[in-house]
Amino acid sequence: FLKNGSCPTQSVRVFDPGSGTTSCHFDFQTELEIFPIRERKSASASFQAKLGEQHLLTGDLLWSSNQSIARIAPVPGGVNVVAGSALHNEYLLPLGITQTTTAQYRVSDLGKRTSDDKADFQLLSVGAEGSFAGFDYKAALSHSESDVKGNISGYPGALAFSRLLASGVINPFVGPGQQSAAGQQALAATNYVGYWDGGTSRLQSVDLTLSRELATLPGGPLMLGAGLSRYNERFQSKPSLFSQGLLSDPVAGTLADPANGRPADVRFGDEAANIPYAADRNVTSAFAELVAPVVKGLEVATAVRFDKYSDVGDSTTGKLS
């Protein structure tokens, strides 16, 4: 704005009353795609089989795959323009800016940042119900897994971009599409396209409930209910080597080795590195309940439940009504 008195296309003028200055801010909201591209697939199957007159076997199988592609404005980041450099002398010094300055730059020539996320899910559950030894029972065993993978494009490495800037091949002060052919080619060579982050989760569970009539009271049957359950949950994050900040050349996949002149690169505009982690816990539960309709209009119920979490401890609760 200081040079031309106007803002580039897709930028808006912002006046700061405190400093009395006017600046140009990129209108990134015009680049957002409100509704991502989504594709959902799923399939399911179930079965039932009777074993004699007392037992019923059941089973369920579910598979689903969801993909989402979202695009937002080109990646922004800070560009350090060193005092005395060619860029500083050409663009900043004539405006009276004599010191080293960080300029905000949006790498429009790489196109929009794209996130391509896919989640696959499978569930298998088998169960049985019926009567045995005077008890009515229900039992179930289930196993489910989820696998999430996120791919990105439109992001260069911060060090790779800095090297391009120092080489003079690209010019951060020109508008979108105004880079030279060599500059556009060099930028494209830094564009990371591939897996970025994801993870897997798993849940396994087994449940058993029992109930039976113990006696007949004036108000109705005296009923006993009891149950056991066991759950195991696991999660494993799987960030890419680039996401972890372990690559010196993200596009080529070259591992970082600072001792031999290969420093680790991170995503331009995002200096944070993701650290892989895992979580695992078991949950065991048991309960018992007694319902006694003493007389018509008066029912006494009592229950107790015990839960044991491998990560936070135990809990016992009771009820009387």
Coordinates of C-alpha atoms in Angstrom, one line a residue:
F1 CA 0.0 0.0 0.0
L2 CA 2.9 2.4 0.8
K3 CA 4.3 1.9 -2.7
N4 CA 1.1 1.9 -4.8
G5 CA -1.6 3.5 -2.7
S6 CA -3.8 0.5 -3.3
C7 CA -4.1 -3.2 -2.3
P8 CA -3.6 -6.2 -4.5
T9 CA -6.4 -8.4 -5.7
Q10 CA -8.0 -10.4 -2.9
S11 CA -6.6 -8.0 -0.3
V12 CA -8.5 -5.4 1.8
R13 CA -7.4 -2.1 3.2
V14 CA -7.1 -2.0 7.0
F15 CA -6.6 1.4 8.8
D16 CA -5.1 1.4 12.3
P17 CA -6.3 4.5 14.2
G18 CA -3.6 4.1 16.8
S19 CA -0.7 4.3 14.5
G20 CA -2.5 6.2 11.7
T21 CA -1.2 3.6 9.1
T22 CA -3.0 1.7 6.4
S23 CA -2.0 -1.9 5.5
C24 CA -3.2 -4.6 3.2
H25 CA -4.6 -7.8 4.5
F26 CA -5.3 -10.9 2.4
D27 CA -9.0 -11.8 2.5
F28 CA -8.4 -15.5 3.1
Q29 CA -12.1 -16.3 3.8
T30 CA -12.8 -16.0 0.1
E31 CA -10.5 -18.9 -0.5
L32 CA -12.2 -21.2 2.0
E33 CA -14.3 -24.1 0.6
I34 CA -17.3 -24.2 3.0
F35 CA -18.3 -27.7 2.2
P36 CA -15.5 -30.2 1.7
I37 CA -15.7 -33.0 -0.9
R38 CA -17.0 -36.0 0.9
E39 CA -17.4 -39.7 -0.1
R40 CA -18.9 -42.2 2.2
K41 CA -19.0 -46.0 1.7
S42 CA -20.4 -48.6 4.0
A43 CA -21.5 -52.2 4.1
S44 CA -23.1 -54.3 6.9
A45 CA -24.2 -57.9 7.4
S46 CA -25.9 -59.7 10.3
F47 CA -27.0 -63.2 11.1
Q48 CA -29.1 -65.1 13.6
A49 CA -29.2 -68.9 14.3
K50 CA -31.2 -70.8 16.8
L51 CA -29.6 -73.6 18.8
G52 CA -32.5 -75.7 20.0
E53 CA -35.3 -74.0 21.9
Q54 CA -33.2 -72.2 24.5
H55 CA -30.4 -70.4 22.7
L56 CA -30.0 -67.8 19.9
L57 CA -26.7 -66.9 18.3
T58 CA -26.3 -63.4 16.6
G59 CA -23.6 -61.7 14.7
D60 CA -23.0 -58.3 13.1
L61 CA -20.3 -57.1 10.7
L62 CA -19.9 -53.4 9.7
W63 CA -17.4 -51.7 7.4
S64 CA -17.2 -48.1 6.4
S65 CA -14.8 -45.8 4.6
N66 CA -15.1 -42.0 4.7
Q67 CA -13.0 -39.6 2.7
S68 CA -13.0 -35.8 3.0
I69 CA -11.0 -33.3 0.8
A70 CA -10.9 -29.8 2.2
R71 CA -9.1 -26.8 0.6
I72 CA -8.2 -23.5 2.3
A73 CA -6.2 -20.4 1.3
P74 CA -2.5 -20.8 0.2
V75 CA -0.1 -21.2 3.1
P76 CA 1.0 -18.0 4.9
G77 CA 4.3 -17.4 6.7
G78 CA 6.8 -14.8 7.8
V79 CA 9.7 -13.9 5.4
N80 CA 12.8 -12.3 7.0
V81 CA 14.0 -9.5 4.7
V82 CA 17.5 -8.7 5.8
A83 CA 18.7 -5.1 5.7
G84 CA 21.1 -4.6 2.9
S85 CA 19.8 -7.5 0.9
A86 CA 18.8 -7.1 -2.8
L87 CA 15.1 -7.5 -1.8
H88 CA 15.4 -5.0 1.0
N89 CA 17.2 -2.4 -1.1
E90 CA 14.6 -2.7 -3.9
Y91 CA 11.4 -2.8 -2.0
L92 CA 11.8 -1.6 1.5
L93 CA 14.6 1.0 1.6
P94 CA 12.8 3.4 -0.9
L95 CA 9.9 3.4 1.6
G96 CA 12.2 4.5 4.5
I97 CA 12.4 1.0 6.1
T98 CA 16.1 0.7 7.0
Q99 CA 16.0 -2.2 9.4
T100 CA 15.6 -6.0 8.9
T101 CA 11.9 -6.7 8.6
T102 CA 9.7 -9.7 8.7
A103 CA 7.2 -9.6 5.8
Q104 CA 4.0 -11.7 5.8
Y105 CA 3.9 -13.7 2.6
R106 CA 1.4 -16.1 1.2
V107 CA 2.7 -18.7 -1.2
S108 CA -0.1 -18.4 -3.7
D109 CA 1.8 -20.0 -6.6
L110 CA 1.6 -23.4 -4.7
G111 CA -2.2 -23.2 -4.8
K112 CA -4.6 -23.9 -2.0
R113 CA -3.6 -26.0 1.0
T114 CA -5.4 -29.3 0.6
S115 CA -6.2 -31.8 3.3
D116 CA -7.2 -35.3 2.0
D117 CA -8.4 -37.3 5.0
K118 CA -9.6 -40.9 5.0
A119 CA -11.0 -43.0 7.8
D120 CA -11.6 -46.7 7.6
F121 CA -13.7 -48.5 10.3
Q122 CA -14.5 -52.2 10.9
L123 CA -16.7 -53.8 13.6
L124 CA -17.3 -57.5 14.3
S125 CA -19.7 -58.4 17.0
V126 CA -21.0 -61.9 18.0
G127 CA -23.5 -62.7 20.8
A128 CA -25.7 -65.3 22.4
E129 CA -28.8 -65.2 24.5
G130 CA -31.1 -67.7 26.0
S131 CA -31.7 -69.7 29.2
F132 CA -29.3 -71.9 31.2
A133 CA -29.4 -73.4 34.7
G134 CA -32.4 -71.3 35.6
F135 CA -30.9 -68.0 34.4
D136 CA -31.7 -65.8 31.4
Y137 CA -28.4 -64.7 29.9
K138 CA -27.0 -62.4 27.3
A139 CA -23.4 -62.5 26.2
A140 CA -21.6 -60.4 23.6
L141 CA -18.0 -60.1 22.2
S142 CA -17.0 -57.3 19.9
H143 CA -13.9 -56.0 18.2
S144 CA -13.6 -52.7 16.3
E145 CA -10.8 -50.8 14.6
S146 CA -10.4 -47.4 13.1
D147 CA -7.5 -46.2 10.9
V148 CA -7.2 -42.6 9.9
K149 CA -4.8 -41.2 7.4
G150 CA -4.3 -37.5 6.5
N151 CA -2.5 -36.4 3.3
I152 CA -1.6 -32.8 2.5
S153 CA -0.4 -30.7 -0.4
G154 CA 0.4 -27.0 -0.8
Y155 CA 3.0 -26.8 1.9
P156 CA 6.7 -26.3 1.4
G157 CA 9.4 -26.9 4.0
A158 CA 10.4 -23.7 5.9
L159 CA 14.1 -24.3 5.3
A160 CA 13.5 -25.2 1.6
F161 CA 11.6 -22.0 1.1
S162 CA 14.3 -19.9 2.9
R163 CA 16.9 -21.4 0.6
L164 CA 14.8 -20.4 -2.4
L165 CA 14.4 -16.9 -1.1
A166 CA 18.2 -16.5 -0.5
S167 CA 18.9 -17.8 -4.0
G168 CA 16.9 -15.0 -5.6
V169 CA 15.0 -17.5 -7.7
I170 CA 11.7 -16.3 -6.2
N171 CA 10.4 -12.9 -5.3
P172 CA 8.0 -12.6 -2.4
F173 CA 7.0 -9.1 -3.4
V174 CA 5.3 -9.9 -6.7
G175 CA 1.7 -10.9 -6.9
P176 CA 0.2 -14.4 -7.6
G177 CA 1.1 -15.8 -10.9
Q178 CA 3.9 -13.2 -11.5
Q179 CA 6.9 -15.4 -10.5
S180 CA 9.3 -16.2 -13.3
A181 CA 9.0 -19.7 -14.9
A182 CA 12.2 -20.7 -13.0
G183 CA 10.6 -19.4 -9.8
Q184 CA 7.4 -21.3 -10.3
Q185 CA 9.3 -24.5 -11.1
A186 CA 11.5 -24.0 -8.0
L187 CA 8.5 -23.5 -5.8
A188 CA 6.7 -26.5 -7.2
A189 CA 9.8 -28.6 -6.3
T190 CA 9.4 -27.7 -2.6
N191 CA 5.7 -28.6 -2.5
Y192 CA 5.2 -31.5 -0.1
V193 CA 2.5 -33.9 -1.4
G194 CA 1.8 -36.9 0.7
Y195 CA 1.0 -38.4 4.1
W196 CA 1.1 -36.0 7.0
D197 CA -0.5 -37.5 10.1
G198 CA -3.0 -40.1 11.3
G199 CA -3.5 -42.9 13.8
T200 CA -5.2 -46.1 14.7
S201 CA -7.6 -47.0 17.5
R202 CA -9.0 -50.3 18.7
L203 CA -11.7 -51.3 21.1
Q204 CA -12.4 -54.9 22.3
S205 CA -15.2 -55.7 24.7
V206 CA -16.9 -58.7 26.3
D207 CA -20.2 -58.5 28.2
L208 CA -22.3 -61.0 30.2
T209 CA -25.6 -60.3 32.0
L210 CA -27.7 -62.8 34.0
S211 CA -31.1 -62.5 35.5
R212 CA -33.6 -64.9 37.2
E213 CA -36.6 -65.0 39.4
L214 CA -35.8 -66.0 43.0
A215 CA -39.2 -66.1 44.6
T216 CA -42.7 -64.8 44.4
L217 CA -43.7 -62.0 46.7
P218 CA -47.2 -60.5 47.3
G219 CA -46.4 -57.7 44.9
G220 CA -44.8 -59.9 42.2
P221 CA -41.6 -61.9 41.4
L222 CA -38.4 -61.2 43.4
M223 CA -35.8 -60.6 40.6
L224 CA -32.0 -60.8 40.6
G225 CA -29.8 -59.3 37.9
A226 CA -26.0 -59.4 37.6
G227 CA -23.4 -58.7 35.0
L228 CA -19.7 -58.5 34.1
S229 CA -17.9 -56.5 31.4
R230 CA -14.3 -56.0 30.2
Y231 CA -13.1 -53.4 27.8
N232 CA -9.7 -52.7 26.3
E233 CA -9.0 -49.5 24.4
R234 CA -5.9 -48.6 22.4
F235 CA -4.8 -45.6 20.4
Q236 CA -1.6 -45.0 18.5
S237 CA -0.8 -41.8 16.7
K238 CA 1.3 -42.0 13.5
P239 CA 2.7 -38.7 12.5
S240 CA 4.9 -38.7 9.4
L241 CA 8.6 -38.0 9.6
F242 CA 8.0 -34.6 8.1
S243 CA 5.3 -33.9 10.7
Q244 CA 7.8 -34.9 13.4
G245 CA 10.5 -32.6 12.1
L246 CA 12.8 -35.4 11.3
L247 CA 13.5 -34.7 7.6
S248 CA 16.0 -32.3 6.0
D249 CA 14.3 -32.6 2.6
P250 CA 10.6 -33.4 3.0
V251 CA 10.0 -33.9 -0.7
A252 CA 12.9 -36.3 -1.2
G253 CA 12.4 -37.9 2.1
T254 CA 16.0 -37.3 3.3
L255 CA 16.5 -37.8 7.0
A256 CA 17.9 -34.9 9.0
D257 CA 21.4 -35.2 10.3
P258 CA 22.4 -31.8 11.8
A259 CA 25.9 -33.0 12.6
N260 CA 26.5 -33.5 8.9
G261 CA 24.9 -30.4 7.6
R262 CA 21.4 -31.7 7.1
P263 CA 19.2 -29.7 9.6
A264 CA 15.6 -30.7 10.2
D265 CA 12.9 -28.9 8.2
V266 CA 9.4 -28.1 9.4
R267 CA 6.3 -27.0 7.5
F268 CA 6.4 -23.4 6.3
G269 CA 4.2 -21.3 8.5
D270 CA 4.0 -24.0 11.2
E271 CA 7.1 -24.6 13.3
A272 CA 5.5 -27.1 15.7
A273 CA 6.5 -30.7 15.4
N274 CA 4.1 -33.6 16.3
I275 CA 5.3 -36.2 18.7
P276 CA 4.0 -39.7 18.3
Y277 CA 2.2 -41.1 21.4
A278 CA 0.1 -44.1 22.4
A279 CA -2.6 -44.7 25.0
D280 CA -3.9 -48.0 26.4
R281 CA -6.4 -48.8 29.1
N282 CA -8.5 -51.6 30.5
V283 CA -11.9 -51.2 32.2
T284 CA -13.5 -54.0 34.2
S285 CA -17.0 -53.7 35.6
A286 CA -19.4 -55.9 37.7
F287 CA -22.8 -55.2 39.0
A288 CA -25.7 -56.9 40.9
E289 CA -29.3 -55.7 41.4
L290 CA -32.2 -57.0 43.4
V291 CA -35.8 -55.9 42.9
A292 CA -38.4 -56.9 45.5
P293 CA -42.1 -56.0 45.0
V294 CA -42.9 -56.4 48.6
V295 CA -46.6 -55.7 48.2
K296 CA -48.7 -54.1 45.5
G297 CA -47.6 -50.5 45.2
L298 CA -44.4 -50.9 47.2
E299 CA -41.2 -52.0 45.5
V300 CA -37.7 -52.1 47.2
A301 CA -34.6 -52.1 44.9
T302 CA -31.0 -52.3 45.8
A303 CA -27.9 -52.4 43.5
V304 CA -24.1 -52.2 43.7
R305 CA -21.6 -51.6 40.9
F306 CA -17.8 -51.9 40.8
D307 CA -15.6 -50.3 38.1
K308 CA -11.9 -50.6 37.8
Y309 CA -10.0 -48.4 35.4
S310 CA -6.4 -49.2 34.7
D311 CA -5.4 -45.6 34.4
V312 CA -7.5 -43.7 37.0
G313 CA -8.4 -46.3 39.7
D314 CA -11.5 -48.0 41.1
S315 CA -15.0 -46.9 41.9
T316 CA -17.8 -48.6 43.9
T317 CA -21.3 -47.2 43.9
G318 CA -24.5 -48.4 45.5
K319 CA -28.2 -47.7 45.4
L320 CA -31.2 -48.3 47.6
S321 CA -34.7 -47.2 46.7

